[in-house]
mmCIF file of C-alpha atoms and ligand atoms in Angstrom:
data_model
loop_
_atom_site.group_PDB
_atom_site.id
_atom_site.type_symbol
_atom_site.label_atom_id
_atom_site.label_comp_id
_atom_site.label_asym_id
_atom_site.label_seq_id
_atom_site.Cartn_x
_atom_site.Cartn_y
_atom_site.Cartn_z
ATOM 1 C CA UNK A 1 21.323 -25.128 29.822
ATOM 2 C CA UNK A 2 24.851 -24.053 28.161
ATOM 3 C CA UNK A 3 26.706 -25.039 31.074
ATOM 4 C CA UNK A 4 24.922 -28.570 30.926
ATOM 5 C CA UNK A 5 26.211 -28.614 27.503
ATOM 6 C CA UNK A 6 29.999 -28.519 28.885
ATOM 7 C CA UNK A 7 32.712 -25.668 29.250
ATOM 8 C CA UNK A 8 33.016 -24.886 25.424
ATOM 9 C CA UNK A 9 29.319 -23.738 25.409
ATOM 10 C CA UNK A 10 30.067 -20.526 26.863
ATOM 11 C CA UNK A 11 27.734 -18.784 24.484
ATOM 12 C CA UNK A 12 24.965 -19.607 22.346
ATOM 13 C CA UNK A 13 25.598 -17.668 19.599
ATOM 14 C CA UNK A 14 28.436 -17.220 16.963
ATOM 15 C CA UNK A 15 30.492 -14.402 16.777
ATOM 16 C CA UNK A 16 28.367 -13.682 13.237
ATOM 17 C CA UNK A 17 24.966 -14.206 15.057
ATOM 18 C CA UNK A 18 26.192 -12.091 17.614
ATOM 19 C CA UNK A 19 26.726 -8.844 15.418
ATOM 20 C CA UNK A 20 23.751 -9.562 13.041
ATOM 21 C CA UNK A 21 21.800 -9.040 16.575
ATOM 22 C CA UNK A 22 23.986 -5.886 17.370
ATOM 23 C CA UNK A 23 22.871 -5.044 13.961
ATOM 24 C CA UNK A 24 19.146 -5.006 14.311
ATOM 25 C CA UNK A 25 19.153 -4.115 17.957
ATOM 26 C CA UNK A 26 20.928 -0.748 16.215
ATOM 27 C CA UNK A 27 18.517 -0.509 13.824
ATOM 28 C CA UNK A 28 15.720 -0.577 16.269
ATOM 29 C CA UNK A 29 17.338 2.028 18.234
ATOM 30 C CA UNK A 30 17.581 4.702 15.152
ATOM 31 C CA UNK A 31 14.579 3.350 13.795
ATOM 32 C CA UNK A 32 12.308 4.978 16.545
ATOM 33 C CA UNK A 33 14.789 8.552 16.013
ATOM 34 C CA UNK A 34 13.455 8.202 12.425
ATOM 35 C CA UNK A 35 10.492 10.450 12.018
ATOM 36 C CA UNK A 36 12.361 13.193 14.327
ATOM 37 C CA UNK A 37 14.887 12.742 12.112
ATOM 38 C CA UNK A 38 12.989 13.253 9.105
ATOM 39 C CA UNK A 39 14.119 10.139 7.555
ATOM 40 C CA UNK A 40 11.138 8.907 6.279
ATOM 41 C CA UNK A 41 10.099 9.385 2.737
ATOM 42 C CA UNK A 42 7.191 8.666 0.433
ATOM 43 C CA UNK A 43 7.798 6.988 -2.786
ATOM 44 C CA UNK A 44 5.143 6.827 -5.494
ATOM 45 C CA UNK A 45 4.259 4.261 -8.021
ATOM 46 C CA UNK A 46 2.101 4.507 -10.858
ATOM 47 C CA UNK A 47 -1.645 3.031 -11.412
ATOM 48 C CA UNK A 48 -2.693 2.825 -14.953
ATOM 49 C CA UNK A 49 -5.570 2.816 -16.536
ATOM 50 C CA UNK A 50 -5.802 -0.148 -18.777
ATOM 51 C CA UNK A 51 -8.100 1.264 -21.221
ATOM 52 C CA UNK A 52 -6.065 4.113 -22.151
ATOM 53 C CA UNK A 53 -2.760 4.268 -20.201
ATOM 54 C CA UNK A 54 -3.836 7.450 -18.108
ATOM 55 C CA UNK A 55 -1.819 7.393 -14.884
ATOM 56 C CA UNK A 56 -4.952 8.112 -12.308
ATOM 57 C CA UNK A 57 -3.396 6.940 -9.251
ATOM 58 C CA UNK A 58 -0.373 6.441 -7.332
ATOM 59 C CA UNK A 59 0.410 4.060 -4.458
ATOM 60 C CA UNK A 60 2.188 6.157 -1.618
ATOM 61 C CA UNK A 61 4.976 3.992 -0.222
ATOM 62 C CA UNK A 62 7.160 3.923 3.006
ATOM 63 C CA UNK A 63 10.712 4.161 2.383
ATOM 64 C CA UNK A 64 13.344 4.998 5.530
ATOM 65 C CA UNK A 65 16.428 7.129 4.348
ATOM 66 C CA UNK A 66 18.637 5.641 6.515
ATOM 67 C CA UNK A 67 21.751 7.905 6.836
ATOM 68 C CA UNK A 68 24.397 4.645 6.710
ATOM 69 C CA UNK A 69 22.159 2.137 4.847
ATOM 70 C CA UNK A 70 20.672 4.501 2.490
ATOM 71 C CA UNK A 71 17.127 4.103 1.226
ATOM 72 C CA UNK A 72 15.310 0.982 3.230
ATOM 73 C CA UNK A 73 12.172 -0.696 1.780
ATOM 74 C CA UNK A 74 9.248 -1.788 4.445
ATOM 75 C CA UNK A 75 10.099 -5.501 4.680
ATOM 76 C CA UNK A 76 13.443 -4.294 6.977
ATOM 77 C CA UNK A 77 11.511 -2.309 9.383
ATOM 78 C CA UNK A 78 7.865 -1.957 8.974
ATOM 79 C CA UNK A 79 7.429 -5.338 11.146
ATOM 80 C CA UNK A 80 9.953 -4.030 14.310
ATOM 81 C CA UNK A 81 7.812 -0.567 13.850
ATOM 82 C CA UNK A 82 3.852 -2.279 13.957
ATOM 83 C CA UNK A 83 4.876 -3.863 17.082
ATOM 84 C CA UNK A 84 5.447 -0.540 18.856
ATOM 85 C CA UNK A 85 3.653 2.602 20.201
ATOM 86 C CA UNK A 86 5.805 4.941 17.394
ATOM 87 C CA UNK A 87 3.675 3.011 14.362
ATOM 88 C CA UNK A 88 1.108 5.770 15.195
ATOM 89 C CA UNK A 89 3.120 8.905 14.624
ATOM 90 C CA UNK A 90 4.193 7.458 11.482
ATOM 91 C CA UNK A 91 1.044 6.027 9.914
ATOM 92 C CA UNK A 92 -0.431 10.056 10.982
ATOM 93 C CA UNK A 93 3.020 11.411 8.962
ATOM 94 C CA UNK A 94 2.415 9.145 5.807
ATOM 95 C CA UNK A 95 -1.514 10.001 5.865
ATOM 96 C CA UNK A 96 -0.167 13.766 6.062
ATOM 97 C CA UNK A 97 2.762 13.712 3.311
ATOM 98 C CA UNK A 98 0.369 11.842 1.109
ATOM 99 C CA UNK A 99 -2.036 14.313 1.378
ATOM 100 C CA UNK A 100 0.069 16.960 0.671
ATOM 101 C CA UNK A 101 2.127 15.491 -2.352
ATOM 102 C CA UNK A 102 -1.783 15.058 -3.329
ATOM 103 C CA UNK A 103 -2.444 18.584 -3.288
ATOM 104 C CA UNK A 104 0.889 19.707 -4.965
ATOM 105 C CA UNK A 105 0.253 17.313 -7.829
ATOM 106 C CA UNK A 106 -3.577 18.524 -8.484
ATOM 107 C CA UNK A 107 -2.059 21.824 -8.085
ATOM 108 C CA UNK A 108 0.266 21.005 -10.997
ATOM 109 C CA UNK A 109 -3.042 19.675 -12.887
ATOM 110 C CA UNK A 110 -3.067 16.130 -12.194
ATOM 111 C CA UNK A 111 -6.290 15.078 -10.651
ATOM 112 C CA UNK A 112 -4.788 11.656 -9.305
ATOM 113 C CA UNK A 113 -6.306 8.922 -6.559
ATOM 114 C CA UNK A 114 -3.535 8.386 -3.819
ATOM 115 C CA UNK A 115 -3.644 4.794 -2.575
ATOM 116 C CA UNK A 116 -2.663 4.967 1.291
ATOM 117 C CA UNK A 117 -1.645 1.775 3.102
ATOM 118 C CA UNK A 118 -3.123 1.398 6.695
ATOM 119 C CA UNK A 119 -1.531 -0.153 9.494
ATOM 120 C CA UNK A 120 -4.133 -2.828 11.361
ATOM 121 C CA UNK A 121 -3.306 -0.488 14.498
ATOM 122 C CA UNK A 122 -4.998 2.317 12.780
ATOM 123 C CA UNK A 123 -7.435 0.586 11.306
ATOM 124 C CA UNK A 124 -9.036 -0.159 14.814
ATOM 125 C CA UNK A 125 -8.152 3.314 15.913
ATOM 126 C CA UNK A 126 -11.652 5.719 16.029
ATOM 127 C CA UNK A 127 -10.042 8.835 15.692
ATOM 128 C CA UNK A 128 -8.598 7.743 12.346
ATOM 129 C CA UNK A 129 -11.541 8.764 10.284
ATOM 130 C CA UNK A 130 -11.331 12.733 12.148
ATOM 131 C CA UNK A 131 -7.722 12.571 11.755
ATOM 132 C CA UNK A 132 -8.345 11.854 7.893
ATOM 133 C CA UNK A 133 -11.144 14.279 7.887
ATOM 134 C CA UNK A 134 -9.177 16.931 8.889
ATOM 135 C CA UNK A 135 -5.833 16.441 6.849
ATOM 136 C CA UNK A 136 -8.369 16.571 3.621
ATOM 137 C CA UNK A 137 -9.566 19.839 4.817
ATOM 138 C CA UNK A 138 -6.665 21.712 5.581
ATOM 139 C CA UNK A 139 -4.830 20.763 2.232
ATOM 140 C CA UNK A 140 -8.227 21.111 0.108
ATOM 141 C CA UNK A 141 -8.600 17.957 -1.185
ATOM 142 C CA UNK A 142 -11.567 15.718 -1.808
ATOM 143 C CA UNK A 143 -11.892 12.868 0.489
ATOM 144 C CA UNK A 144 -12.234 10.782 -2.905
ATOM 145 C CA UNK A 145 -8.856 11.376 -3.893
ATOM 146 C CA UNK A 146 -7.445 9.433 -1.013
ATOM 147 C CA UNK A 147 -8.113 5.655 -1.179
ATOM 148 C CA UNK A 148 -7.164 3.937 1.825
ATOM 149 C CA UNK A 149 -5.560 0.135 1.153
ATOM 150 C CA UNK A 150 -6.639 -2.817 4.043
ATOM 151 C CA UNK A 151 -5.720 -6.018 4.154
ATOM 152 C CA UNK A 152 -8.190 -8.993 5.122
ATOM 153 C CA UNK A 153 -6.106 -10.139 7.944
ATOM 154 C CA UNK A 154 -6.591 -6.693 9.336
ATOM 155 C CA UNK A 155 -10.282 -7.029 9.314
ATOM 156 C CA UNK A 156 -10.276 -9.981 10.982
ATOM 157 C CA UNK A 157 -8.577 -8.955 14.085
ATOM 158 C CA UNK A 158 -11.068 -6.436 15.250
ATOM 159 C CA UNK A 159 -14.138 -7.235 12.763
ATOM 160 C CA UNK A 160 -16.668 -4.861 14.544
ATOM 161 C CA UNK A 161 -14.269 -2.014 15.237
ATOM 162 C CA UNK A 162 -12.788 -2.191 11.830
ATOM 163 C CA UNK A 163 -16.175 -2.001 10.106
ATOM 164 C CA UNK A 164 -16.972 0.846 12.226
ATOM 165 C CA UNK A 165 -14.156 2.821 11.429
ATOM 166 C CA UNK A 166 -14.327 1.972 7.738
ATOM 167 C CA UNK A 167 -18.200 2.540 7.203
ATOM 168 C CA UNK A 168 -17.522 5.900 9.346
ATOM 169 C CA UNK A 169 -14.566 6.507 6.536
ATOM 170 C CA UNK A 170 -17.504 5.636 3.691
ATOM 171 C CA UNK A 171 -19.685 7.541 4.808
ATOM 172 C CA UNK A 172 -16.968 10.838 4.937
ATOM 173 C CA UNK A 173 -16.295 10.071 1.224
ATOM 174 C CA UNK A 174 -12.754 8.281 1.428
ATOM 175 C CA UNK A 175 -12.220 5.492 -1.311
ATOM 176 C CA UNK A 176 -11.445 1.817 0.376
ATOM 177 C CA UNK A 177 -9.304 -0.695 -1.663
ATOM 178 C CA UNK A 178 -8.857 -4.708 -0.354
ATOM 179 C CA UNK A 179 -4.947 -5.016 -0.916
ATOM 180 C CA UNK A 180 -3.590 -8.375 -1.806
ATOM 181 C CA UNK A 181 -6.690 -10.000 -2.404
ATOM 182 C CA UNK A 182 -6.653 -13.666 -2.603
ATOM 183 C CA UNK A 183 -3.691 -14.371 -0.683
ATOM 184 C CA UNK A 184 -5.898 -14.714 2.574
ATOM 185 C CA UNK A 185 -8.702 -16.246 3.270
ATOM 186 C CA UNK A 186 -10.532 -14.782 0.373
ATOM 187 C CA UNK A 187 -13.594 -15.248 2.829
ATOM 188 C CA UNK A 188 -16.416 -13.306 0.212
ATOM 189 C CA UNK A 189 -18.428 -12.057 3.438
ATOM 190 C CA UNK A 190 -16.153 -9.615 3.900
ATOM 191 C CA UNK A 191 -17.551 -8.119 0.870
ATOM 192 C CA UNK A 192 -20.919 -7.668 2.017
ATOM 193 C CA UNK A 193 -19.941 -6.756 5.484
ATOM 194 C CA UNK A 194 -16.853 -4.010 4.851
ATOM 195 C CA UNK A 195 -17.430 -0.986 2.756
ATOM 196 C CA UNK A 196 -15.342 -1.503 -0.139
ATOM 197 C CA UNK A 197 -14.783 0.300 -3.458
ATOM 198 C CA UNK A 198 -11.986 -1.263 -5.251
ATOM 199 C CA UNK A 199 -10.325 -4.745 -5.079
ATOM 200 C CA UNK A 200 -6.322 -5.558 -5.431
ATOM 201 C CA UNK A 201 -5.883 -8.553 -7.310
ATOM 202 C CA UNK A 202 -2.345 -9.596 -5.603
ATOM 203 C CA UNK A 203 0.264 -10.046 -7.677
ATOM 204 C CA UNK A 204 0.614 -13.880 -7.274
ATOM 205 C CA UNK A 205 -1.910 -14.212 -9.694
ATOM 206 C CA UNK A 206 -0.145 -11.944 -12.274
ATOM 207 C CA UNK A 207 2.759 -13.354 -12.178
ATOM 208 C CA UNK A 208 1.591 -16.843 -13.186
ATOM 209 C CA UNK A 209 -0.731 -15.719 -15.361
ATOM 210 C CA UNK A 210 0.689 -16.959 -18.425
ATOM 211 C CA UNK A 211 1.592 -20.306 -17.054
ATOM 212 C CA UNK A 212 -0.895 -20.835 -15.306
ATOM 213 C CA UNK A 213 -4.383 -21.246 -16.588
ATOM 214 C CA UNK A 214 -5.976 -21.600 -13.800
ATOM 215 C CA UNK A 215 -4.445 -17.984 -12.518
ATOM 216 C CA UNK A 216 -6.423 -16.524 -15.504
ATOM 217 C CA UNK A 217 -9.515 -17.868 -14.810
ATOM 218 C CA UNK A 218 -8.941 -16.863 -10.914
ATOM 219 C CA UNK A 219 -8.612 -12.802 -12.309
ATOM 220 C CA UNK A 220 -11.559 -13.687 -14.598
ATOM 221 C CA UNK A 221 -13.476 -14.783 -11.975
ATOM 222 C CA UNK A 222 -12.313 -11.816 -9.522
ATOM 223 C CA UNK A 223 -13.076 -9.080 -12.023
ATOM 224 C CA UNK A 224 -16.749 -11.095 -12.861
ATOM 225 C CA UNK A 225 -18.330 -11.051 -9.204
ATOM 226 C CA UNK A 226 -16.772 -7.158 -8.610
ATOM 227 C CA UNK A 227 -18.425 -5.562 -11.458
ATOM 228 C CA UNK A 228 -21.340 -7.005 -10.238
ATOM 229 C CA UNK A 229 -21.221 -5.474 -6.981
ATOM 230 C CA UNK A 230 -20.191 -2.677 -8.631
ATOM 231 C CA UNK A 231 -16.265 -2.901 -7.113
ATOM 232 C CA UNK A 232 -13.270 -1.551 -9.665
ATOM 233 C CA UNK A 233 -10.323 -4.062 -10.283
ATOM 234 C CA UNK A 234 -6.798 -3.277 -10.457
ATOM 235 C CA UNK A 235 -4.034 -5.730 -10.586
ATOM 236 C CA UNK A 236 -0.876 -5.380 -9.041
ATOM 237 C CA UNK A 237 2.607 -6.715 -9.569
ATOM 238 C CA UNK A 238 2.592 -6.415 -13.393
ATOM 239 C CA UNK A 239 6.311 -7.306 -14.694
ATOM 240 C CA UNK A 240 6.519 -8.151 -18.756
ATOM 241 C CA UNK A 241 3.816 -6.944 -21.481
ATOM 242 C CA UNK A 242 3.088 -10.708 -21.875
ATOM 243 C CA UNK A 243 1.712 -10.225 -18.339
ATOM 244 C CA UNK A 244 -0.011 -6.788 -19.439
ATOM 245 C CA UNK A 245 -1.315 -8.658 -22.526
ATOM 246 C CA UNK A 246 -3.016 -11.269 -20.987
ATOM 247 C CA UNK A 247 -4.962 -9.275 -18.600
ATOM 248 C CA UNK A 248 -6.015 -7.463 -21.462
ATOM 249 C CA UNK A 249 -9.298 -9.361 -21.954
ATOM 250 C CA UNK A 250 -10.031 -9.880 -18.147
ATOM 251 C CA UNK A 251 -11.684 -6.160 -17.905
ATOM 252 C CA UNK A 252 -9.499 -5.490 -15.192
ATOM 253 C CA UNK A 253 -9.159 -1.415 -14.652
ATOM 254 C CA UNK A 254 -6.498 -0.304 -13.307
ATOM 255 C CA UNK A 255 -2.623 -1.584 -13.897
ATOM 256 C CA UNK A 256 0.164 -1.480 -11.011
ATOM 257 C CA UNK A 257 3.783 -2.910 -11.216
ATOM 258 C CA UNK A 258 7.193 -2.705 -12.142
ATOM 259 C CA UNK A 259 6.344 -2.422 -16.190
ATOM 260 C CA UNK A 260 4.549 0.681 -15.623
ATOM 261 C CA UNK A 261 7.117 2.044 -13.085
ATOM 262 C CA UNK A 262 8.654 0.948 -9.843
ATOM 263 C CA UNK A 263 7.790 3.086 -6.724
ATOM 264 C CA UNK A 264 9.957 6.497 -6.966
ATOM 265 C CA UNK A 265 10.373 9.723 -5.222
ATOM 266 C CA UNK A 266 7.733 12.141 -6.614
ATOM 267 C CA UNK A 267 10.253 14.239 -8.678
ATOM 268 C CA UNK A 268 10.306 11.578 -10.950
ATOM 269 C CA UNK A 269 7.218 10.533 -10.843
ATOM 270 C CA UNK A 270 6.827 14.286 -11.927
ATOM 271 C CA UNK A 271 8.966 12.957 -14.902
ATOM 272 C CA UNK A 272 6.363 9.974 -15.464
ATOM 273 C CA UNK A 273 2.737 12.506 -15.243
ATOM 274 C CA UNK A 274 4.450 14.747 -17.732
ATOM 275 C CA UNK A 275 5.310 11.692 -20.129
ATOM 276 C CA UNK A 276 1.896 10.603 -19.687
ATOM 277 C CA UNK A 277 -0.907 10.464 -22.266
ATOM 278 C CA UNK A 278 -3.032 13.008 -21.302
ATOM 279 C CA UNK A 279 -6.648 12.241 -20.051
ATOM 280 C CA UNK A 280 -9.255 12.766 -22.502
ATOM 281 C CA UNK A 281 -12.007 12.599 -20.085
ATOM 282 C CA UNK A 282 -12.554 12.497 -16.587
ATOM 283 C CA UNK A 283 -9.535 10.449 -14.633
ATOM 284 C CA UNK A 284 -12.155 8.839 -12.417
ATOM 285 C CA UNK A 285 -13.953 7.221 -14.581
ATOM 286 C CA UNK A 286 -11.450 4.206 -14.610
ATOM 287 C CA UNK A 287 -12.345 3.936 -10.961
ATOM 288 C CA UNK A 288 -15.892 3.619 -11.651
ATOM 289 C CA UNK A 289 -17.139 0.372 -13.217
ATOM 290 C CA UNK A 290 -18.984 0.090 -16.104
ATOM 291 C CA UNK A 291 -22.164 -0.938 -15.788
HETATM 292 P P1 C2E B 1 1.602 -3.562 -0.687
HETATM 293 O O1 C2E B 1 0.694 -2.510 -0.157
HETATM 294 O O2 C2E B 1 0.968 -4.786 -1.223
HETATM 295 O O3 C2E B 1 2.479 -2.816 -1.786
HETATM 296 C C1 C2E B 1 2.950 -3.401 -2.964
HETATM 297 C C2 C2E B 1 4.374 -3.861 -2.846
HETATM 298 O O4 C2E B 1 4.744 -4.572 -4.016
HETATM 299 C C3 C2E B 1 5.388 -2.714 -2.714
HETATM 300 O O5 C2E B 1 6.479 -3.169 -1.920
HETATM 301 C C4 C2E B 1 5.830 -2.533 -4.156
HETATM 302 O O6 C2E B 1 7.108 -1.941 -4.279
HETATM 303 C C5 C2E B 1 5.840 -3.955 -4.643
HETATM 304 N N1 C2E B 1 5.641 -4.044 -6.084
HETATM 305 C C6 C2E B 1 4.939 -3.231 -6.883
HETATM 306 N N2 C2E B 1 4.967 -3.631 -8.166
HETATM 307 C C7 C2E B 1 5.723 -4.742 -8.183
HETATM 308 C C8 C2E B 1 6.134 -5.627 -9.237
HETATM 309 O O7 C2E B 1 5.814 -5.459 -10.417
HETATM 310 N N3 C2E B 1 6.910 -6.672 -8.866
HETATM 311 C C9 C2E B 1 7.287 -6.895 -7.581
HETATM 312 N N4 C2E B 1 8.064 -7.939 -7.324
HETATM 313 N N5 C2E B 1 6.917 -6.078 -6.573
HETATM 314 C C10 C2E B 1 6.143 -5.013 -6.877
HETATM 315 P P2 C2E B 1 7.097 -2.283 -0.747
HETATM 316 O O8 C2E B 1 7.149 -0.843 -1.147
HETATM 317 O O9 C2E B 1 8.357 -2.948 -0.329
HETATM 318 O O10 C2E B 1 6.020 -2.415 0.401
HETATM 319 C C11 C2E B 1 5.745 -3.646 1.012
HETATM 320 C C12 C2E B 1 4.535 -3.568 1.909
HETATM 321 O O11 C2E B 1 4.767 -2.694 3.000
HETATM 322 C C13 C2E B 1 3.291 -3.002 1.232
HETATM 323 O O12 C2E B 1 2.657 -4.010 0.453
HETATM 324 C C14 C2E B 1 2.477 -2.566 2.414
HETATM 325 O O13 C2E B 1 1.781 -3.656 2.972
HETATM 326 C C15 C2E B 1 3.541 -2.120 3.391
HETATM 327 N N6 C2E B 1 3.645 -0.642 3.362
HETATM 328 C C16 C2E B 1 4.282 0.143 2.486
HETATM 329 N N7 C2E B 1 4.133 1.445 2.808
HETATM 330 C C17 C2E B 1 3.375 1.483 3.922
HETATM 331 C C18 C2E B 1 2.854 2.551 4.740
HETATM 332 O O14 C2E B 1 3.048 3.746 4.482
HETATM 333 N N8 C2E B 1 2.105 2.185 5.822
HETATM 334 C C19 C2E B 1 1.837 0.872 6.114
HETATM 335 N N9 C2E B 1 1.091 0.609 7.175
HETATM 336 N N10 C2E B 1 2.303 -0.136 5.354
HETATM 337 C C20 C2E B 1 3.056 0.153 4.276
HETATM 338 MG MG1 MG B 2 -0.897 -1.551 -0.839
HETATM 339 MG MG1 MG B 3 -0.579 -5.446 -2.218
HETATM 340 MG MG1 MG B 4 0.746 -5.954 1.563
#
């Protein structure tokens, strides 16, 4: 087809295309030397309990050191790493680090929910709930500390395997959050037919939420039909207090975004749980909804 284009055509791509593709192919090499490497890392961000301002949670997220590049968010690399057979070993490391940053903060005497993100690959994968099982065990901690986050559009690829794994995660005592809810299909019989404890009100919502009437009443809404099957809230994506503010009267729970901290490595969110008001009664109970 280039030579039909005449003699000039000798390549298709520019000599800038050409080294953006060097680029990523590079990437993609080191990428899969990453967990050998030890380059991944864990950062942490906060979840806040809107009543009081308790930190009871923290979302456990990927971050690759990368040696030249320095600290790389998901959006670079998670997509080249779900479409290969190393997304495995590194959902198992992330499930394992999480556990264990789990333990070493309970240690430290902060009884906190980790939020773990699941690939759809392991959400289809059987063994996930023994491998789960077992990582709890050896570090000591309760299955309800960990709270594993799905999307909708993983549920639909595999409905009946999903739902097995995730009633089979229920039933071992793990926590089960809907992440960026409303962004999919929103389709409600997923509610009735997954095993669910907590819904993520995506951060869409937030941020028009002051603009945006209709955003309000959305969250409103949201909150409504959860409390009344018994499902926490928590928003995420929270930027400015006006934001904060105006979820105020919405009864959401739990608070997630950049106001209350941006994702960080855990000695400073060390720093954050010992700036913290202190609970003054059980941290779970923002988890649970009130009746
Ligand atoms: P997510 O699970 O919906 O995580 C929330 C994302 O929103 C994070 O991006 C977080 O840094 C960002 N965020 C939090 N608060 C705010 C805010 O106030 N404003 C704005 N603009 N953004 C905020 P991040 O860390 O880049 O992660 C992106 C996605 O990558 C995650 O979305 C999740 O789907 C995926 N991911 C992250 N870690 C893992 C992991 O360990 N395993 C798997 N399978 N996926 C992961
Ligand atoms: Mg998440
Ligand atoms: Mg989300
Ligand atoms: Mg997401």
């Amino acid at each position: 087809e280039a030579k039909a284009n005449g003699r000039h055509t000798f390549s298709v791509f520019s000599a800038a295309e050409t080294h953006l593709l060097k680029q990523r192919m590079q990437l993609r090499q080191e990428l899969f030397n990453a967990l050998e490497q030890r380059q991944f890392v864990l950062y942490y961000q906060p979840q806040i309990c809107a009543g009081d301002g308790v930190v009871v949670g923290a979302e456990a997220l990927l971050r690759w050191n990368h040696p030249r590049l320095g600290i790389l968010a998901p959006g670079t690399f998670l997509p080249i790493l779900e479409d290969s057979p190393a997304m495995a070993a590194v959902g198992a490391w992330v499930c394992e680090e999480a556990c264990r940053q789990a333990r070493e903060w309970e240690g430290m005497g902060y009884r906190l929910q980790m939020a773990v993100n699941v690939s759809p690959r392991q959400l289809t994968d059987e063994n996930l709930p023994a491998l789960l099982k077992a990582l709890v065990e050896r570090h000591g901690l309760d299955p309800e500390s960990i709270k594993l986050e799905v999307t909708e559009s993983m549920l639909m690829q595999d409905i009946d395997k999903a739902a097995q794994v995730l009633r089979q995660l229920m039933h071992d005592g793990f926590h089960i959050a809907l992440d960026d809810f409303g962004t999919g299909y929103s389709n409600l019989s997923y509610l009735r037919r997954f095993p669910i404890n907590t819904i993520k009100i995506d951060r869409s919502f937030v941020q028009e939420i002051e603009q945006d009437r209709r955003c309000l009443d959305i969250v409103n809404g949201v909150v409504a039909f959860a409390k009344s099957l018994k499902l926490s809230v928590i928003c995420e994506g929270i930027e400015t207090e006006g934001q904060r503010s105006a979820l105020r009267s919405t009864g959401c729970d739990v608070l997630q975004g950049y106001l209350m901290g941006k994702p960080m490595a855990d000695v400073e969110f060390r720093r954050l749980l010992a700036q913290s008001p202190k609970p003054k009664r059980s941290e779970e109970d923002c988890w649970e909804p009130e009746q």
